[in-house]
Coordinates of C-alpha atoms and ligand atoms in Angstrom, one line a residue:
X110 CA -136.0 124.7 122.5
X111 CA -138.6 122.0 122.8
X112 CA -141.4 123.8 124.8
X113 CA -140.7 121.9 128.0
X114 CA -138.0 124.3 129.2
X115 CA -140.4 127.2 130.0
X116 CA -142.3 125.0 132.5
X117 CA -139.1 124.2 134.4
X118 CA -138.0 127.8 134.3
X119 CA -141.3 128.8 135.8
X120 CA -140.7 126.2 138.6
X121 CA -137.3 127.8 139.1
X122 CA -138.9 131.3 139.4
X123 CA -141.6 130.0 141.7
X124 CA -139.0 128.5 144.0
X125 CA -137.2 131.8 143.9
X126 CA -133.8 130.1 143.5
X127 CA -132.2 132.6 141.1
X128 CA -128.7 131.4 141.9
X129 CA -126.1 128.8 141.1
X130 CA -127.8 126.4 143.5
X131 CA -131.3 125.1 143.8
X132 CA -133.8 122.3 143.1
X133 CA -133.5 122.5 139.3
X134 CA -129.7 122.0 139.5
X135 CA -130.1 118.9 141.7
X136 CA -132.8 117.4 139.5
X137 CA -130.9 118.1 136.3
X138 CA -127.9 116.3 137.8
X139 CA -130.0 113.3 138.8
X140 CA -131.9 113.1 135.5
X141 CA -128.7 113.5 133.5
X142 CA -127.1 110.6 135.5
X143 CA -130.1 108.4 134.7
X144 CA -130.0 109.4 131.0
X145 CA -126.3 108.8 130.5
X146 CA -125.9 105.8 132.7
X147 CA -123.1 107.4 134.8
X148 CA -124.1 107.3 138.4
X149 CA -123.0 110.8 139.7
X150 CA -122.9 114.2 138.0
X151 CA -122.2 117.8 138.9
X152 CA -123.7 120.6 136.8
X153 CA -121.2 123.4 136.0
X154 CA -120.9 126.6 134.1
X155 CA -119.1 125.0 131.1
X156 CA -117.5 121.9 129.7
X157 CA -114.2 123.7 130.0
X158 CA -114.8 124.2 133.8
X159 CA -115.7 120.5 134.1
X160 CA -112.4 119.5 132.5
X161 CA -110.5 121.9 134.7
X162 CA -112.0 120.5 137.9
X163 CA -111.4 116.9 136.8
X164 CA -107.7 117.7 136.2
X165 CA -107.4 119.5 139.5
X166 CA -108.8 116.5 141.3
X167 CA -106.3 114.2 139.6
X168 CA -103.6 116.4 141.0
X169 CA -102.3 117.6 137.7
X170 CA -99.6 120.3 138.4
X171 CA -97.1 122.4 136.5
X172 CA -94.8 120.4 134.3
X173 CA -97.0 117.2 134.2
X174 CA -97.8 115.8 130.8
X175 CA -101.4 115.1 129.8
X176 CA -102.1 113.2 126.6
X177 CA -104.9 114.4 124.4
X178 CA -106.4 114.1 120.9
X179 CA -105.0 116.5 118.3
X180 CA -108.4 116.6 116.5
X181 CA -110.4 118.4 119.2
X182 CA -111.6 121.7 120.4
X183 CA -109.5 124.0 122.6
X184 CA -111.7 123.4 125.6
X185 CA -110.4 119.9 125.9
X186 CA -106.9 121.1 126.6
X187 CA -106.9 124.7 127.7
X188 CA -107.5 123.5 131.3
X189 CA -104.3 121.5 131.0
X190 CA -102.5 124.8 130.4
X191 CA -104.4 126.5 133.2
X192 CA -102.5 124.2 135.6
X193 CA -99.2 124.8 133.9
X194 CA -99.1 121.2 132.6
X195 CA -98.1 120.2 129.1
X196 CA -100.6 118.8 126.6
X197 CA -99.1 116.1 124.3
X198 CA -101.2 115.5 121.2
X199 CA -102.0 112.2 119.5
X200 CA -103.0 111.9 115.9
X201 CA -106.3 110.5 114.8
X202 CA -107.1 107.1 113.7
X203 CA -108.4 107.1 110.1
X204 CA -111.3 104.7 110.9
X205 CA -112.8 106.8 113.7
X206 CA -111.1 110.3 113.5
X207 CA -110.4 109.9 117.2
X208 CA -107.3 109.2 119.2
X209 CA -105.3 106.4 117.6
X210 CA -104.9 103.7 120.3
X211 CA -101.9 102.2 118.5
X212 CA -100.0 105.4 118.8
X213 CA -101.1 105.8 122.4
X214 CA -99.9 102.3 123.3
X215 CA -96.5 102.9 121.7
X216 CA -96.0 106.2 123.5
X217 CA -97.2 104.9 126.9
X218 CA -94.7 102.0 126.7
X219 CA -91.9 104.4 125.8
X220 CA -93.0 106.6 128.8
X221 CA -92.8 103.6 131.1
X222 CA -89.3 102.9 129.9
X223 CA -88.3 106.5 130.5
X224 CA -90.0 106.3 133.9
X225 CA -92.3 109.3 133.3
X226 CA -95.9 108.6 132.7
X227 CA -98.6 111.1 131.8
X228 CA -100.9 112.3 134.6
X229 CA -104.0 111.7 132.5
X230 CA -105.2 110.8 129.1
X231 CA -108.1 112.7 127.4
X232 CA -109.6 111.1 124.4
X233 CA -112.2 113.3 122.6
X234 CA -115.4 111.8 121.2
X235 CA -115.1 113.9 118.1
X236 CA -118.2 115.3 116.4
X237 CA -120.4 112.9 118.4
X238 CA -118.5 109.7 117.7
X239 CA -117.0 107.8 120.7
X240 CA -113.3 107.0 120.8
X241 CA -112.3 103.4 121.3
X242 CA -112.5 103.7 125.0
X243 CA -112.0 100.0 125.9
X244 CA -108.8 99.9 123.9
X245 CA -107.6 103.1 125.6
X246 CA -108.5 101.8 129.1
X247 CA -106.6 98.5 128.3
X248 CA -103.5 100.6 127.6
X249 CA -103.9 103.0 130.5
X250 CA -105.2 100.8 133.3
X251 CA -102.0 98.7 133.9
X252 CA -100.2 101.9 134.6
X253 CA -103.0 103.4 136.6
X254 CA -103.3 106.4 134.3
X255 CA -106.7 108.0 134.6
X256 CA -108.8 108.5 131.5
X257 CA -111.1 111.5 131.3
X258 CA -113.3 111.3 128.2
X259 CA -114.1 114.6 126.5
X260 CA -117.6 113.7 125.5
X261 CA -118.6 117.4 125.1
X262 CA -119.9 116.7 121.6
X263 CA -121.1 113.2 122.2
X264 CA -124.1 113.3 124.5
X265 CA -126.6 110.7 123.1
X266 CA -123.9 108.7 121.3
X267 CA -123.2 105.1 122.3
X268 CA -120.1 102.9 122.5
X269 CA -120.7 99.1 122.5
X270 CA -124.3 99.9 123.6
X271 CA -123.4 102.1 126.6
X272 CA -123.5 105.8 126.7
X273 CA -120.6 108.1 125.8
X274 CA -118.1 108.4 128.6
X275 CA -119.3 105.3 130.6
X276 CA -116.4 103.4 132.0
X277 CA -113.9 106.2 132.1
X278 CA -112.6 107.7 135.4
X279 CA -114.8 110.7 134.5
X280 CA -116.5 112.3 131.5
X281 CA -117.0 115.9 130.5
X282 CA -120.1 117.2 128.7
X283 CA -121.0 120.6 127.3
X284 CA -124.3 122.4 126.9
X285 CA -122.9 125.3 124.9
X286 CA -125.3 126.9 122.5
X287 CA -124.0 124.9 119.6
X288 CA -124.3 121.5 121.2
X289 CA -126.9 118.7 120.6
X290 CA -128.8 120.0 123.7
X291 CA -128.0 123.3 125.3
X292 CA -128.5 125.4 128.4
X293 CA -127.1 128.4 126.5
X294 CA -123.8 127.7 128.3
X295 CA -123.0 125.0 130.7
X296 CA -121.3 121.7 131.3
X297 CA -121.4 118.5 133.4
X298 CA -118.7 116.4 135.0
X299 CA -119.9 112.8 135.5
X300 CA -118.3 109.7 137.1
X301 CA -119.0 106.4 138.8
X302 CA -116.9 107.7 141.7
X303 CA -119.2 109.4 144.2
X304 CA -116.4 111.1 146.1
X305 CA -114.8 112.5 142.9
X306 CA -118.1 114.2 142.1
X307 CA -118.7 115.4 145.6
X308 CA -115.2 117.0 145.7
X309 CA -115.8 118.6 142.2
X310 CA -119.0 120.1 143.6
X311 CA -117.2 121.4 146.6
X312 CA -114.4 123.0 144.4
X313 CA -117.0 124.5 142.0
X314 CA -118.6 126.4 144.9
X315 CA -115.5 128.3 146.0
X316 CA -114.4 125.4 148.2
X317 CA -116.4 126.8 151.1
X318 CA -115.7 124.9 154.3
X319 CA -118.6 123.5 156.4
X320 CA -118.8 126.5 158.8
X321 CA -121.5 129.1 159.4
X322 CA -119.1 131.9 158.4
X323 CA -117.1 132.1 155.2
X324 CA -114.0 130.0 155.6
X325 CA -111.9 128.5 152.8
X326 CA -109.0 126.3 153.6
X327 CA -108.3 125.6 150.0
X328 CA -108.7 127.5 146.8
X329 CA -111.8 126.7 144.7
X330 CA -113.7 128.1 141.7
X331 CA -117.0 129.7 140.9
X332 CA -118.1 127.1 138.4
X333 CA -121.6 125.9 139.5
X334 CA -124.5 126.0 137.1
X335 CA -127.3 128.5 137.6
X336 CA -130.7 127.1 138.7
X337 CA -132.4 128.8 135.7
X338 CA -130.0 127.2 133.2
X339 CA -130.5 123.8 134.9
X340 CA -134.2 124.2 134.3
X341 CA -133.5 124.6 130.6
X342 CA -131.2 121.6 130.7
X343 CA -134.0 119.5 132.2
X344 CA -136.4 120.4 129.4
X345 CA -133.7 119.7 126.8
X346 CA -133.0 116.2 128.2
X347 CA -136.5 115.2 127.1
X348 CA -135.6 115.8 123.5
X349 CA -132.1 114.4 123.3
X350 CA -133.1 111.2 121.6
X351 CA -135.1 113.2 119.1
X352 CA -132.2 115.5 118.4
X353 CA -130.0 112.5 117.7
X354 CA -132.5 111.1 115.4
X355 CA -132.8 114.3 113.4
X356 CA -129.0 114.8 113.3
X357 CA -128.5 111.3 111.9
X358 CA -131.2 112.1 109.4
X359 CA -129.3 115.2 108.3
X360 CA -126.2 113.1 107.8
X361 CA -128.1 110.5 105.8
X362 CA -129.5 113.2 103.6
X363 CA -126.2 114.7 102.7
X364 CA -124.6 111.3 102.3
X365 CA -127.4 110.1 99.9
X366 CA -126.9 113.3 97.8
X367 CA -123.1 113.4 97.7
X368 CA -121.6 110.0 98.3
X369 CA -121.2 109.2 94.6
X370 CA -119.1 112.3 93.9
X371 CA -115.4 111.6 93.5
X372 CA -113.1 113.2 96.1
X373 CA -115.7 113.3 98.9
X374 CA -115.6 111.0 101.9
X375 CA -117.9 111.1 104.9
X376 CA -116.8 110.7 108.5
X377 CA -117.0 107.0 109.0
X378 CA -119.0 105.4 111.8
X379 CA -117.0 103.0 113.8
X380 CA -118.6 99.5 114.1
X381 CA -118.4 99.7 117.9
X382 CA -120.8 102.6 118.3
X383 CA -123.5 104.9 117.2
X384 CA -122.6 108.5 116.6
X385 CA -125.0 111.3 117.4
X386 CA -123.8 112.9 114.2
X387 CA -123.6 116.2 116.0
X388 CA -121.9 117.6 112.9
X389 CA -121.9 116.2 109.4
X390 CA -118.3 116.2 108.2
X391 CA -116.7 115.4 104.9
X392 CA -113.2 115.0 103.8
X393 CA -112.4 116.6 100.4
X394 CA -109.5 115.4 98.2
X395 CA -109.0 118.5 95.9
X396 CA -107.3 116.5 93.1
X397 CA -110.2 114.2 92.7
X398 CA -113.0 116.6 93.6
X399 CA -111.6 119.4 91.4
X400 CA -111.6 122.2 94.0
X401 CA -110.6 122.7 97.6
X402 CA -112.5 122.9 100.8
X403 CA -112.1 126.7 101.1
X404 CA -113.9 127.2 97.8
X405 CA -116.7 124.9 99.0
X406 CA -117.0 126.8 102.2
X407 CA -117.2 130.2 100.4
X408 CA -119.8 128.8 97.9
X409 CA -121.9 127.5 100.8
X410 CA -121.6 130.8 102.7
X411 CA -123.0 132.6 99.6
X412 CA -126.1 130.3 100.1
X413 CA -126.2 131.2 103.8
X414 CA -125.1 127.6 104.8
X415 CA -122.5 127.6 107.6
X416 CA -119.5 125.4 107.1
X417 CA -115.9 125.5 108.2
X418 CA -112.6 123.7 107.9
X419 CA -111.9 121.2 110.6
Ligands
PLP4 C1 -114.6 118.7 122.2 C2 -115.0 119.8 123.1 N1 -114.4 119.9 124.3 C3 -114.7 120.9 125.1 C4 -115.6 121.8 124.9 C5 -115.8 122.9 125.9 O1 -117.1 123.0 126.3 P1 -117.7 124.5 126.8 O2 -117.8 125.3 125.5 O3 -119.0 124.1 127.4 O4 -116.7 125.0 127.7 C6 -116.3 121.8 123.6 C7 -117.4 122.7 123.2 O5 -117.5 123.8 123.3 C8 -116.0 120.7 122.7 O6 -116.6 120.7 121.5

């Protein structure tokens, strides 16, 4: 935490909105939209919830295919299965470690020939590095296939000078405890489409109709962010740039120390963007390095340094 959060939490208590609604939620959404450069945003209980709502709105139903990155976290794709749809995984491009646009183009062309297109494409911005969104949009737009960017790990990263997720049909962000900024748990769905976000907000609040009594003509979810957590998020937004700076510094430090060792390669940074370096990641070639990644992990654990295989 940065110190600002407590001030906003106090404001939340003073307003007595201890609920998944209130002034902090509205302000967090507005400030987030300004920070990311995506015009509309709805604050939710998790990034997974944000992806679920986005897919619901795109009309994904049982049996549909949704294309996703194979190198990702389960929260990208578990919502595909909530809807009974089928996730189809695309391998990573060696230059970015993100969805390989060449493989995507090939498969979409094959899909068009078969007459069965995917309902959506979900590239992940892995470990804080943006996927090649313009290439992916070029492939998907002629077929009107919506692209939902899973930018859960990439807040503060840029792609061709614009923020992660800008230009997609919608983008998903996470404020889980392990993310670059956190609300303990939480997420955001953001889009240039005002109606898309308004509908997501409606669905996230149990799809309650505009009536004085409780009436629901469709099924929604209980996915809205708490006013208290939004207060934390507002405080955290102030330190996003600083967090990115420090994360990049951590990466630079490891790289300076280890780059000359045979058998170690660092996750590359694509020329089109600036990664937030949410995680520092290396590739180990055991033959050259002399031992495998599991032995490295165990040795680090003995020093109380957390590491894990990807
Ligand atoms: C790539 C990716 N997608 C989705 C999620 C899901 O976000 P959440 O944990 O807020 O549900 C996460 C993080 O947890 C993530 O890293």
